[in-house]
């Protein structure tokens, strides 16, 4: 840092005459900014040279003002300070802005959890047996004799079409995306054909991941599905090591042990366990983590308007077009009123629950991307771990899922391992 020090420095101003030895000592007293380190040296040297000079009056000749160069001039500018300004105004505004951002982030986390809870509850009721206590319109069409049996959960009908359910969810999400772009609620991205080709593999694994999740939710309890999905870090580390060459640290490997052990313990004591639901949840883990690996390997080139929310929106639209033909080929059209009534399903309840589940499905994923744009990946991972705990607890309470103490212990150990993994993930290995 330089400081301006007023010290006399003698430099020749006019060109001396060649045969006049006195004029060679003519100097001009100028102001030169010096650093704090060199100011004392300059002052001392100037003082020592004073004794060797003739009187100052005979040596110094002052030039006219017109001879001064612009670069030697000193300019001072005055800035008016408002009377209302105070030293603490900047700190107060920064504090208020920080509080506002914290409140916004807290609201986003709350919406993330809330949308996820509603999605899992309504989605479970769409393609799995309905609970009698939540299907009041059906009671009106039942006689008194059968109504006595409603004291225990009774299976009405099952909608075993996960392809149709997943396609409806992508269709509602695509409609919301197009509405958002058409009304300029969010800026529509400009994307090239090469970018679409790069996003296509991401959309494919995204489609498969959500399909396998719905298949698992239709076979086992919501709490058990999310307990199995707690093994996502294990597959993330495995696939990253196989395809990206990213070797985990010893701390990451140790954090995976309670995850695997907890899931195994919970699976052995799960009342709703079946292999179809178990392997569907495992396949969901593999596909979702493959999406993360592909995103790193492909490295989609983003334009200025293609942020994370627009990227997710494009993937949603592409997923609908990828899954719709497969749904028509495998399951056919199963959402018409004629088919649903002929199958004995409650038309209004099925449509309402499907719509709410689809809207919450798109909303919680979009809010997740909004949070990721505001926090670090480690913070987002911790928040995702807490979200899984909230979903498991609320689903157990809502569906009254029987949970044994050993099952609860296994789930707790697995979730604790996920939290530990999210913390040690940021530890970087020491380089030699």
CSV table of N, CA and C in Angstrom, one decimal, residues 34-182:
chain,number,residue,atom,x,y,z
A,34,UNK,N,5.8,8.6,-2.4
A,34,UNK,CA,6.7,7.6,-2.1
A,34,UNK,C,6.0,6.6,-1.2
A,35,UNK,N,6.5,5.4,-1.3
A,35,UNK,CA,6.0,4.3,-0.4
A,35,UNK,C,6.5,4.6,1.0
A,36,UNK,N,5.8,4.0,2.0
A,36,UNK,CA,6.2,4.1,3.3
A,36,UNK,C,7.6,3.6,3.6
A,37,UNK,N,8.0,2.6,2.9
A,37,UNK,CA,9.3,2.0,3.1
A,37,UNK,C,10.4,2.9,2.6
A,38,UNK,N,10.2,3.7,1.5
A,38,UNK,CA,11.2,4.4,0.9
A,38,UNK,C,11.2,5.9,1.3
A,39,UNK,N,10.2,6.3,2.0
A,39,UNK,CA,10.1,7.8,2.3
A,39,UNK,C,11.2,8.3,3.2
A,40,UNK,N,11.6,7.5,4.2
A,40,UNK,CA,12.6,7.9,5.1
A,40,UNK,C,14.0,8.0,4.3
A,41,UNK,N,14.2,7.1,3.4
A,41,UNK,CA,15.5,7.1,2.6
A,41,UNK,C,15.5,8.3,1.8
A,42,UNK,N,14.4,8.7,1.1
A,42,UNK,CA,14.4,9.9,0.3
A,42,UNK,C,14.5,11.1,1.0
A,43,UNK,N,13.9,11.2,2.2
A,43,UNK,CA,14.1,12.4,3.0
A,43,UNK,C,15.5,12.6,3.5
A,44,UNK,N,16.1,11.5,3.9
A,44,UNK,CA,17.5,11.6,4.4
A,44,UNK,C,18.5,12.0,3.3
A,45,UNK,N,18.3,11.4,2.1
A,45,UNK,CA,19.1,11.8,1.0
A,45,UNK,C,19.0,13.2,0.6
A,46,UNK,N,17.7,13.7,0.6
A,46,UNK,CA,17.5,15.1,0.3
A,46,UNK,C,18.1,16.0,1.3
A,47,UNK,N,18.0,15.7,2.5
A,47,UNK,CA,18.6,16.5,3.6
A,47,UNK,C,20.1,16.6,3.5
A,48,UNK,N,20.8,15.5,3.1
A,48,UNK,CA,22.2,15.4,3.0
A,48,UNK,C,22.7,16.2,1.8
A,49,UNK,N,21.9,16.4,0.8
A,49,UNK,CA,22.3,17.1,-0.4
A,49,UNK,C,22.1,18.6,-0.3
A,50,UNK,N,21.4,19.0,0.8
A,50,UNK,CA,21.1,20.4,1.0
A,50,UNK,C,22.4,21.2,1.2
A,51,UNK,N,23.3,20.6,1.9
A,51,UNK,CA,24.5,21.4,2.3
A,51,UNK,C,25.5,21.6,1.1
A,52,UNK,N,25.3,20.8,0.1
A,52,UNK,CA,26.2,21.0,-1.1
A,52,UNK,C,25.7,21.9,-2.1
A,53,UNK,N,24.5,22.5,-1.9
A,53,UNK,CA,23.9,23.3,-2.9
A,53,UNK,C,24.0,24.8,-2.5
A,54,UNK,N,24.1,25.7,-3.6
A,54,UNK,CA,24.1,27.1,-3.3
A,54,UNK,C,22.7,27.5,-2.7
A,55,UNK,N,22.6,28.8,-2.4
A,55,UNK,CA,21.3,29.2,-1.9
A,55,UNK,C,20.1,28.9,-2.8
A,56,UNK,N,19.0,28.6,-2.2
A,56,UNK,CA,17.8,28.1,-3.0
A,56,UNK,C,17.3,29.1,-4.0
A,57,UNK,N,17.4,30.4,-3.6
A,57,UNK,CA,16.9,31.5,-4.4
A,57,UNK,C,17.6,31.5,-5.8
A,58,UNK,N,18.9,31.3,-5.8
A,58,UNK,CA,19.7,31.4,-7.1
A,58,UNK,C,19.6,30.1,-7.9
A,59,UNK,N,19.0,29.0,-7.4
A,59,UNK,CA,19.0,27.8,-8.1
A,59,UNK,C,17.6,27.4,-8.7
A,60,UNK,N,16.6,27.9,-8.1
A,60,UNK,CA,15.3,27.4,-8.4
A,60,UNK,C,14.6,28.5,-9.4
A,61,UNK,N,14.2,28.0,-10.5
A,61,UNK,CA,13.4,28.9,-11.4
A,61,UNK,C,12.1,28.2,-11.6
A,62,UNK,N,11.0,29.0,-11.4
A,62,UNK,CA,9.7,28.4,-11.5
A,62,UNK,C,9.1,28.6,-12.8
A,63,UNK,N,8.7,27.6,-13.5
A,63,UNK,CA,8.1,27.7,-14.8
A,63,UNK,C,6.7,28.3,-14.7
A,64,UNK,N,6.2,28.7,-15.8
A,64,UNK,CA,4.8,29.2,-15.8
A,64,UNK,C,3.8,28.1,-15.7
A,65,UNK,N,2.6,28.5,-15.4
A,65,UNK,CA,1.5,27.5,-15.2
A,65,UNK,C,1.3,26.7,-16.5
A,66,UNK,N,1.5,27.4,-17.6
A,66,UNK,CA,1.2,26.8,-18.9
A,66,UNK,C,2.3,25.7,-19.2
A,67,UNK,N,3.4,25.7,-18.5
A,67,UNK,CA,4.4,24.8,-18.8
A,67,UNK,C,4.2,23.4,-18.1
A,68,UNK,N,3.3,23.4,-17.1
A,68,UNK,CA,3.1,22.2,-16.3
A,68,UNK,C,2.4,21.2,-17.2
A,69,UNK,N,2.9,19.9,-17.1
A,69,UNK,CA,2.2,18.9,-17.8
A,69,UNK,C,1.0,18.4,-17.0
A,70,UNK,N,0.1,17.8,-17.8
A,70,UNK,CA,-1.2,17.3,-17.2
A,70,UNK,C,-0.9,16.2,-16.2
A,71,UNK,N,0.1,15.4,-16.5
A,71,UNK,CA,0.3,14.2,-15.6
A,71,UNK,C,0.9,14.6,-14.3
A,72,UNK,N,1.5,15.8,-14.2
A,72,UNK,CA,2.1,16.3,-12.9
A,72,UNK,C,1.0,17.0,-12.1
A,73,UNK,N,-0.2,17.2,-12.6
A,73,UNK,CA,-1.2,18.0,-11.9
A,73,UNK,C,-1.8,17.0,-10.9
A,74,UNK,N,-2.2,17.6,-9.7
A,74,UNK,CA,-2.9,16.9,-8.7
A,74,UNK,C,-4.4,17.3,-8.7
A,75,UNK,N,-5.3,16.4,-8.8
A,75,UNK,CA,-6.7,16.7,-8.8
A,75,UNK,C,-7.4,16.1,-7.6
A,76,UNK,N,-8.3,16.9,-7.0
A,76,UNK,CA,-9.0,16.5,-5.8
A,76,UNK,C,-10.5,16.5,-6.2
A,77,UNK,N,-11.2,15.5,-5.8
A,77,UNK,CA,-12.6,15.4,-6.1
A,77,UNK,C,-13.3,15.3,-4.7
A,78,UNK,N,-14.4,16.0,-4.6
A,78,UNK,CA,-15.2,16.0,-3.4
A,78,UNK,C,-16.5,15.2,-3.7
A,79,UNK,N,-16.8,14.4,-2.7
A,79,UNK,CA,-18.1,13.6,-2.8
A,79,UNK,C,-19.0,14.0,-1.7
A,80,UNK,N,-20.2,14.3,-2.1
A,80,UNK,CA,-21.2,14.7,-1.1
A,80,UNK,C,-21.7,13.5,-0.3
A,81,UNK,N,-21.7,13.6,1.0
A,81,UNK,CA,-22.2,12.5,1.8
A,81,UNK,C,-23.6,12.9,2.2
A,82,UNK,N,-24.6,12.0,2.0
A,82,UNK,CA,-26.0,12.3,2.4
A,82,UNK,C,-26.1,12.5,3.9
A,83,UNK,N,-26.9,13.4,4.4
A,83,UNK,CA,-27.1,13.7,5.8
A,83,UNK,C,-27.6,12.5,6.5
A,84,UNK,N,-28.4,11.6,5.8
A,84,UNK,CA,-29.0,10.5,6.5
A,84,UNK,C,-28.1,9.3,6.6
A,85,UNK,N,-26.9,9.4,5.9
A,85,UNK,CA,-26.0,8.2,5.9
A,85,UNK,C,-25.4,8.1,7.3
A,86,UNK,N,-25.1,6.9,7.7
A,86,UNK,CA,-24.5,6.6,8.9
A,86,UNK,C,-23.5,5.4,8.7
A,87,UNK,N,-22.5,5.3,9.6
A,87,UNK,CA,-21.6,4.2,9.4
A,87,UNK,C,-22.2,2.8,9.4
A,88,UNK,N,-23.3,2.6,10.1
A,88,UNK,CA,-23.9,1.3,10.3
A,88,UNK,C,-24.9,1.0,9.2
A,89,UNK,N,-25.2,1.9,8.2
A,89,UNK,CA,-26.2,1.6,7.2
A,89,UNK,C,-25.8,0.4,6.4
A,90,UNK,N,-24.6,0.3,5.9
A,90,UNK,CA,-24.2,-0.8,5.1
A,90,UNK,C,-24.3,-2.2,5.8
A,91,UNK,N,-23.9,-2.2,7.1
A,91,UNK,CA,-24.0,-3.4,7.8
A,91,UNK,C,-25.4,-3.8,8.0
A,92,UNK,N,-26.3,-2.8,8.3
A,92,UNK,CA,-27.7,-3.2,8.5
A,92,UNK,C,-28.4,-3.7,7.2
A,93,UNK,N,-28.0,-3.1,6.1
A,93,UNK,CA,-28.6,-3.6,4.8
A,93,UNK,C,-28.1,-5.0,4.5
A,94,UNK,N,-26.8,-5.3,4.8
A,94,UNK,CA,-26.3,-6.6,4.5
A,94,UNK,C,-26.9,-7.7,5.4
A,95,UNK,N,-27.1,-7.3,6.7
A,95,UNK,CA,-27.8,-8.2,7.6
A,95,UNK,C,-29.2,-8.5,7.2
A,96,UNK,N,-30.0,-7.5,6.8
A,96,UNK,CA,-31.3,-7.7,6.4
A,96,UNK,C,-31.4,-8.6,5.2
A,97,UNK,N,-30.4,-8.3,4.2
A,97,UNK,CA,-30.4,-9.2,3.0
A,97,UNK,C,-30.1,-10.6,3.3
A,98,UNK,N,-29.2,-10.8,4.3
A,98,UNK,CA,-28.8,-12.2,4.7
A,98,UNK,C,-30.0,-12.9,5.4
A,99,UNK,N,-30.7,-12.2,6.2
A,99,UNK,CA,-31.9,-12.8,6.8
A,99,UNK,C,-32.9,-13.2,5.8
A,100,UNK,N,-33.1,-12.3,4.8
A,100,UNK,CA,-34.1,-12.6,3.8
A,100,UNK,C,-33.7,-13.8,3.0
A,101,UNK,N,-32.5,-13.9,2.6
A,101,UNK,CA,-32.0,-15.1,1.9
A,101,UNK,C,-32.2,-16.4,2.7
A,102,UNK,N,-31.9,-16.3,4.0
A,102,UNK,CA,-32.1,-17.4,4.9
A,102,UNK,C,-33.5,-17.9,4.9
A,103,UNK,N,-34.4,-16.9,5.0
A,103,UNK,CA,-35.8,-17.2,5.1
A,103,UNK,C,-36.3,-17.9,3.8
A,104,UNK,N,-35.8,-17.3,2.6
A,104,UNK,CA,-36.2,-17.9,1.3
A,104,UNK,C,-35.7,-19.3,1.2
A,105,UNK,N,-34.4,-19.6,1.7
A,105,UNK,CA,-33.9,-20.9,1.6
A,105,UNK,C,-34.6,-21.9,2.5
A,106,UNK,N,-35.0,-21.4,3.7
A,106,UNK,CA,-35.8,-22.3,4.6
A,106,UNK,C,-37.1,-22.6,4.0
A,107,UNK,N,-37.8,-21.6,3.3
A,107,UNK,CA,-39.0,-21.9,2.7
A,107,UNK,C,-38.9,-22.9,1.5
A,108,UNK,N,-37.8,-22.8,0.8
A,108,UNK,CA,-37.6,-23.8,-0.3
A,108,UNK,C,-37.4,-25.2,0.3
A,109,UNK,N,-36.6,-25.3,1.3
A,109,UNK,CA,-36.4,-26.6,2.0
A,109,UNK,C,-37.8,-27.2,2.5
A,110,UNK,N,-38.6,-26.3,3.1
A,110,UNK,CA,-39.9,-26.8,3.5
A,110,UNK,C,-40.8,-27.2,2.4
A,111,UNK,N,-40.8,-26.5,1.3
A,111,UNK,CA,-41.6,-26.9,0.1
A,111,UNK,C,-41.0,-28.2,-0.5
A,112,UNK,N,-39.7,-28.4,-0.5
A,112,UNK,CA,-39.1,-29.6,-1.0
A,112,UNK,C,-39.6,-30.8,-0.2
A,113,UNK,N,-39.6,-30.7,1.1
A,113,UNK,CA,-40.0,-31.8,1.9
A,113,UNK,C,-41.5,-32.0,1.8
A,114,UNK,N,-42.3,-30.9,1.8
A,114,UNK,CA,-43.8,-31.1,1.7
A,114,UNK,C,-44.2,-31.7,0.4
A,115,UNK,N,-43.7,-31.2,-0.7
A,115,UNK,CA,-44.1,-31.8,-2.0
A,115,UNK,C,-43.7,-33.3,-2.1
A,116,UNK,N,-42.5,-33.6,-1.5
A,116,UNK,CA,-42.1,-35.0,-1.6
A,116,UNK,C,-43.0,-35.9,-0.7
A,117,UNK,N,-43.4,-35.4,0.4
A,117,UNK,CA,-44.3,-36.2,1.3
A,117,UNK,C,-45.6,-36.4,0.5
A,118,UNK,N,-46.2,-35.4,0.0
A,118,UNK,CA,-47.5,-35.6,-0.7
A,118,UNK,C,-47.3,-36.5,-1.9
A,119,UNK,N,-46.2,-36.4,-2.6
A,119,UNK,CA,-46.0,-37.2,-3.8
A,119,UNK,C,-46.0,-38.7,-3.4
A,120,UNK,N,-45.3,-39.0,-2.4
A,120,UNK,CA,-45.1,-40.4,-2.0
A,120,UNK,C,-46.5,-41.0,-1.4
A,121,UNK,N,-47.2,-40.2,-0.7
A,121,UNK,CA,-48.5,-40.6,-0.2
A,121,UNK,C,-49.5,-40.9,-1.3
A,122,UNK,N,-49.7,-39.8,-2.2
A,122,UNK,CA,-50.7,-40.0,-3.2
A,122,UNK,C,-50.3,-40.9,-4.3
A,123,UNK,N,-49.0,-41.0,-4.6
A,123,UNK,CA,-48.5,-41.9,-5.6
A,123,UNK,C,-48.7,-43.4,-5.1
A,124,UNK,N,-48.5,-43.6,-3.8
A,124,UNK,CA,-48.7,-44.9,-3.3
A,124,UNK,C,-50.1,-45.4,-3.4
A,125,UNK,N,-51.0,-44.4,-3.2
A,125,UNK,CA,-52.5,-44.7,-3.3
A,125,UNK,C,-53.0,-44.9,-4.7
A,126,UNK,N,-52.2,-44.4,-5.7
A,126,UNK,CA,-52.7,-44.5,-7.1
A,126,UNK,C,-52.5,-45.9,-7.6
A,127,UNK,N,-51.3,-46.5,-7.5
A,127,UNK,CA,-51.0,-47.7,-8.1
A,127,UNK,C,-50.8,-48.9,-7.1
A,128,UNK,N,-51.4,-48.7,-5.9
A,128,UNK,CA,-51.3,-49.8,-4.9
A,128,UNK,C,-52.7,-49.9,-4.3
A,129,UNK,N,-53.0,-50.9,-3.5
A,129,UNK,CA,-54.3,-51.0,-2.9
A,129,UNK,C,-54.7,-49.7,-2.1
A,130,UNK,N,-55.9,-49.3,-2.3
A,130,UNK,CA,-56.4,-48.1,-1.6
A,130,UNK,C,-56.7,-48.5,-0.1
A,131,UNK,N,-56.5,-47.6,0.8
A,131,UNK,CA,-56.9,-47.8,2.1
A,131,UNK,C,-58.4,-47.3,2.2
A,132,UNK,N,-59.2,-48.1,2.9
A,132,UNK,CA,-60.6,-47.8,3.0
A,132,UNK,C,-60.8,-46.5,3.7
A,133,UNK,N,-60.0,-46.2,4.7
A,133,UNK,CA,-60.2,-45.0,5.5
A,133,UNK,C,-60.0,-43.8,4.7
A,134,UNK,N,-59.3,-43.8,3.5
A,134,UNK,CA,-59.1,-42.7,2.7
A,134,UNK,C,-59.9,-42.6,1.5
A,135,UNK,N,-60.9,-43.6,1.3
A,135,UNK,CA,-61.8,-43.6,0.1
A,135,UNK,C,-63.2,-43.5,0.5
A,136,UNK,N,-63.6,-42.4,1.1
A,136,UNK,CA,-65.0,-42.3,1.6
A,136,UNK,C,-66.0,-42.4,0.5
A,137,UNK,N,-65.8,-41.9,-0.7
A,137,UNK,CA,-66.9,-42.0,-1.7
A,137,UNK,C,-67.3,-43.5,-2.0
A,138,UNK,N,-66.4,-44.4,-1.8
A,138,UNK,CA,-66.7,-45.8,-2.1
A,138,UNK,C,-67.7,-46.4,-1.0
A,139,UNK,N,-67.6,-45.8,0.2
A,139,UNK,CA,-68.5,-46.4,1.3
A,139,UNK,C,-69.9,-46.2,1.0
A,140,UNK,N,-70.3,-45.1,0.2
A,140,UNK,CA,-71.7,-44.9,-0.1
A,140,UNK,C,-72.3,-45.9,-0.9
A,141,UNK,N,-71.5,-46.6,-1.8
A,141,UNK,CA,-72.0,-47.6,-2.7
A,141,UNK,C,-72.0,-49.0,-2.1
A,142,UNK,N,-71.6,-49.1,-0.8
A,142,UNK,CA,-71.5,-50.5,-0.2
A,142,UNK,C,-72.7,-50.7,0.8
A,143,UNK,N,-73.0,-51.9,0.9
A,143,UNK,CA,-74.1,-52.2,1.8
A,143,UNK,C,-73.6,-52.3,3.2
A,144,UNK,N,-74.6,-52.5,4.1
A,144,UNK,CA,-74.2,-52.5,5.6
A,144,UNK,C,-73.4,-53.7,5.9
A,145,UNK,N,-73.7,-54.8,5.3
A,145,UNK,CA,-73.0,-56.0,5.6
A,145,UNK,C,-71.5,-55.9,5.3
A,146,UNK,N,-71.2,-55.4,4.1
A,146,UNK,CA,-69.8,-55.3,3.8
A,146,UNK,C,-69.1,-54.1,4.6
A,147,UNK,N,-69.9,-53.2,5.0
A,147,UNK,CA,-69.3,-52.1,5.7
A,147,UNK,C,-68.8,-52.5,7.1
A,148,UNK,N,-69.3,-53.6,7.6
A,148,UNK,CA,-68.8,-54.1,8.9
A,148,UNK,C,-67.3,-54.5,8.8
A,149,UNK,N,-67.0,-54.9,7.6
A,149,UNK,CA,-65.6,-55.4,7.4
A,149,UNK,C,-64.6,-54.3,7.2
A,150,UNK,N,-65.1,-53.0,7.2
A,150,UNK,CA,-64.2,-51.9,7.0
A,150,UNK,C,-63.3,-51.5,8.2
A,151,UNK,N,-63.5,-52.3,9.3
A,151,UNK,CA,-62.7,-52.0,10.5
A,151,UNK,C,-61.3,-52.3,10.2
A,152,UNK,N,-61.0,-53.2,9.3
A,152,UNK,CA,-59.7,-53.6,9.0
A,152,UNK,C,-59.4,-53.1,7.5
A,153,UNK,N,-58.2,-52.8,7.2
A,153,UNK,CA,-57.9,-52.3,5.8
A,153,UNK,C,-58.3,-53.4,4.8
A,154,UNK,N,-59.1,-53.1,3.8
A,154,UNK,CA,-59.6,-54.0,2.9
A,154,UNK,C,-59.2,-53.6,1.5
A,155,UNK,N,-58.7,-54.5,0.7
A,155,UNK,CA,-58.2,-54.2,-0.7
A,155,UNK,C,-59.4,-54.0,-1.6
A,156,UNK,N,-59.6,-52.9,-2.2
A,156,UNK,CA,-60.7,-52.7,-3.1
A,156,UNK,C,-60.2,-53.2,-4.5
A,157,UNK,N,-59.4,-52.4,-5.1
A,157,UNK,CA,-58.9,-52.8,-6.4
A,157,UNK,C,-57.4,-52.3,-6.5
A,158,UNK,N,-56.7,-52.8,-7.4
A,158,UNK,CA,-55.3,-52.4,-7.6
A,158,UNK,C,-55.1,-51.9,-9.0
A,159,UNK,N,-54.3,-50.9,-9.2
A,159,UNK,CA,-54.0,-50.3,-10.5
A,159,UNK,C,-52.5,-50.6,-10.8
A,160,UNK,N,-52.3,-51.9,-11.2
A,160,UNK,CA,-50.9,-52.3,-11.4
A,160,UNK,C,-50.3,-52.0,-12.7
A,161,UNK,N,-50.2,-50.7,-13.0
A,161,UNK,CA,-49.7,-50.2,-14.3
A,161,UNK,C,-48.7,-49.1,-14.0
A,162,UNK,N,-47.5,-49.4,-13.6
A,162,UNK,CA,-46.5,-48.4,-13.3
A,162,UNK,C,-46.0,-47.6,-14.5
A,163,UNK,N,-46.0,-48.2,-15.7
A,163,UNK,CA,-45.7,-47.4,-16.9
A,163,UNK,C,-46.7,-46.3,-17.1
A,164,UNK,N,-48.0,-46.6,-17.0
A,164,UNK,CA,-49.0,-45.6,-17.2
A,164,UNK,C,-48.9,-44.5,-16.1
A,165,UNK,N,-48.7,-44.9,-14.9
A,165,UNK,CA,-48.6,-43.9,-13.8
A,165,UNK,C,-47.4,-43.0,-14.1
A,166,UNK,N,-46.3,-43.5,-14.4
A,166,UNK,CA,-45.1,-42.7,-14.7
A,166,UNK,C,-45.3,-41.8,-15.9
A,167,UNK,N,-45.9,-42.3,-16.9
A,167,UNK,CA,-46.1,-41.5,-18.1
A,167,UNK,C,-47.1,-40.3,-17.8
A,168,UNK,N,-48.1,-40.6,-17.0
A,168,UNK,CA,-49.0,-39.5,-16.6
A,168,UNK,C,-48.2,-38.4,-15.8
A,169,UNK,N,-47.3,-38.8,-15.0
A,169,UNK,CA,-46.5,-37.9,-14.2
A,169,UNK,C,-45.6,-37.0,-15.1
A,170,UNK,N,-45.0,-37.7,-16.1
A,170,UNK,CA,-44.2,-36.9,-17.0
A,170,UNK,C,-45.0,-36.0,-17.9
A,171,UNK,N,-46.3,-36.5,-18.3
A,171,UNK,CA,-47.1,-35.7,-19.1
A,171,UNK,C,-47.6,-34.4,-18.4
A,172,UNK,N,-47.9,-34.5,-17.1
A,172,UNK,CA,-48.3,-33.3,-16.3
A,172,UNK,C,-47.1,-32.4,-16.1
A,173,UNK,N,-45.9,-33.0,-15.9
A,173,UNK,CA,-44.7,-32.2,-15.8
A,173,UNK,C,-44.4,-31.4,-17.1
A,174,UNK,N,-44.5,-32.1,-18.2
A,174,UNK,CA,-44.3,-31.5,-19.5
A,174,UNK,C,-45.2,-30.4,-19.8
A,175,UNK,N,-46.5,-30.6,-19.4
A,175,UNK,CA,-47.5,-29.5,-19.6
A,175,UNK,C,-47.2,-28.3,-18.7
A,176,UNK,N,-46.7,-28.5,-17.5
A,176,UNK,CA,-46.3,-27.4,-16.6
A,176,UNK,C,-45.1,-26.6,-17.2
A,177,UNK,N,-44.2,-27.4,-17.8
A,177,UNK,CA,-43.0,-26.8,-18.4
A,177,UNK,C,-43.4,-25.9,-19.6
A,178,UNK,N,-44.2,-26.4,-20.4
A,178,UNK,CA,-44.6,-25.7,-21.6
A,178,UNK,C,-45.4,-24.4,-21.2
A,179,UNK,N,-46.3,-24.6,-20.2
A,179,UNK,CA,-47.0,-23.4,-19.7
A,179,UNK,C,-46.1,-22.3,-19.1
A,180,UNK,N,-45.1,-22.8,-18.4
A,180,UNK,CA,-44.1,-21.9,-17.8
A,180,UNK,C,-43.3,-21.1,-18.9
A,181,UNK,N,-42.9,-21.8,-20.0
A,181,UNK,CA,-42.2,-21.2,-21.1
A,181,UNK,C,-43.2,-20.3,-21.9
A,182,UNK,N,-44.4,-20.7,-22.2
A,182,UNK,CA,-45.3,-19.9,-23.0
A,182,UNK,C,-45.7,-18.6,-22.3
